[in-house]
PDB file of C-alpha atoms in Angstrom:
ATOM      1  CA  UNK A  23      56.057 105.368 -11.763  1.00 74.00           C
ATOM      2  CA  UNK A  24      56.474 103.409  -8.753  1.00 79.00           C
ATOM      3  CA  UNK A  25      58.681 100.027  -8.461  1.00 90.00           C
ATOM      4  CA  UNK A  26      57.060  96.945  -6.859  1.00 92.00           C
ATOM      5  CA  UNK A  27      59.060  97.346  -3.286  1.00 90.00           C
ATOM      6  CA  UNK A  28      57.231 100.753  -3.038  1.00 90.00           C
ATOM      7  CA  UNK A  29      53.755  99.107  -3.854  1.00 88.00           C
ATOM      8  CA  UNK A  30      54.746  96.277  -1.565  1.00 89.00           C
ATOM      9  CA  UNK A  31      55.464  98.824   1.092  1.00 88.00           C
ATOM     10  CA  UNK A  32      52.262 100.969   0.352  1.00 89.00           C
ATOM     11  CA  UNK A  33      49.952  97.568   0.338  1.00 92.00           C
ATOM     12  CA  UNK A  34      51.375  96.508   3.517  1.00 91.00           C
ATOM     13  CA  UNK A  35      50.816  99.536   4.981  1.00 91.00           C
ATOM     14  CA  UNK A  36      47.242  99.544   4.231  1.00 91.00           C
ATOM     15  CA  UNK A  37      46.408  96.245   5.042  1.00 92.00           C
ATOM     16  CA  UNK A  38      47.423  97.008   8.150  1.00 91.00           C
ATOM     17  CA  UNK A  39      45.692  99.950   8.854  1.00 91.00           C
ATOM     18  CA  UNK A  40      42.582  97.846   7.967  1.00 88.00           C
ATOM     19  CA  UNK A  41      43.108  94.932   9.985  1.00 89.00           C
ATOM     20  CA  UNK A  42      43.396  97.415  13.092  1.00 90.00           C
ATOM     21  CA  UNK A  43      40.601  99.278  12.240  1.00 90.00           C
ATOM     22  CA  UNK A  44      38.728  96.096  11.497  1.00 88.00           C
ATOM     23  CA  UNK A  45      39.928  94.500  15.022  1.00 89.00           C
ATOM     24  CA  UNK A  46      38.452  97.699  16.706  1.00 88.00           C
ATOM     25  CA  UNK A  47      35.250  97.218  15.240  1.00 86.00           C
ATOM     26  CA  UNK A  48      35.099  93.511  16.476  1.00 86.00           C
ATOM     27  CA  UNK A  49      36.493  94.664  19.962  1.00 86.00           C
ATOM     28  CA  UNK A  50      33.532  97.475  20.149  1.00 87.00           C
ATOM     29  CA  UNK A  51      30.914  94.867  19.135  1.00 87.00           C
ATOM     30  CA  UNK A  52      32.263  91.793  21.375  1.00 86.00           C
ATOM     31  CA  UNK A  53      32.337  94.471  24.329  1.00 86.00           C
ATOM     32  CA  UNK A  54      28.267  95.292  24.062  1.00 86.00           C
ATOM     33  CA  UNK A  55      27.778  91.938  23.615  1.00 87.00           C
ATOM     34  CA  UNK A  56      29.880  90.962  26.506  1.00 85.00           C
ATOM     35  CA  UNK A  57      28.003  93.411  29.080  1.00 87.00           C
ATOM     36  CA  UNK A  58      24.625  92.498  27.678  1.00 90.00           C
ATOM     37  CA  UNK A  59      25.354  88.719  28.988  1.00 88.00           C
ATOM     38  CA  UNK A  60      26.881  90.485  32.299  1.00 87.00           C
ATOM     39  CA  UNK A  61      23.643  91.898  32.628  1.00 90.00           C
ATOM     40  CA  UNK A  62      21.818  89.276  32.656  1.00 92.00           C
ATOM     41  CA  UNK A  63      23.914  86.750  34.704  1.00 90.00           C
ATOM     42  CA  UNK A  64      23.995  89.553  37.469  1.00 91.00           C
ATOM     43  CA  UNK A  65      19.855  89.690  37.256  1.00 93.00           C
ATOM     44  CA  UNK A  66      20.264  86.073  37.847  1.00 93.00           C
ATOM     45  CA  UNK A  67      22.558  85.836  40.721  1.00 93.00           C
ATOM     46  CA  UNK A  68      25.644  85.195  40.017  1.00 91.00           C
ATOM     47  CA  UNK A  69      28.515  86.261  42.495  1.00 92.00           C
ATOM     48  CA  UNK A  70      30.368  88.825  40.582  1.00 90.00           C
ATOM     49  CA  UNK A  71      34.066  86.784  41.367  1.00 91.00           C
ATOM     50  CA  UNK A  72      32.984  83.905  38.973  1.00 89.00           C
ATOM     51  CA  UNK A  73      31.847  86.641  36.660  1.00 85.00           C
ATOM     52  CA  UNK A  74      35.472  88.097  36.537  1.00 86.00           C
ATOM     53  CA  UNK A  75      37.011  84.467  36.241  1.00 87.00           C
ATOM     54  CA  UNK A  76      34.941  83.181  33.489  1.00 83.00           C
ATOM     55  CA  UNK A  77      35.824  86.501  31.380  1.00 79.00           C
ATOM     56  CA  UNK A  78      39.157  86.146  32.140  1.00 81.00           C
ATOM     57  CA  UNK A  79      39.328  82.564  30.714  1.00 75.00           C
ATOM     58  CA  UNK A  80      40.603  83.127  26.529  1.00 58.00           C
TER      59      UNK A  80
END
């Protein structure tokens, strides 16, 4: 049987495995989303410098 510190430790552990793997996930889908408006801005004209600044901007 295992005490509540070990739980603690093994719940911890997991959550944090799933918030990484969760962030990833966001990362992957904010990244296509992110070139798809790219795409579009360049098809429109717009200088590629004020491109890099206003993804730069958090």
């Amino acid at each position: 049987m295992i005490d509540r510190d070990e739980f603690n430790a093994c719940m911890s552990s997991a959550r944090q495995k799933g918030l990484a793997e969760g962030e990833a996930k966001v990362k992957e889908r904010y990244a296509a989303r992110y070139k798809k408006i790219v795409e579009y801005l360049r098809s429109h004209g717009v200088p590629e410098k004020l491109l890099k600044a206003a993804f730069a901007i958090k």
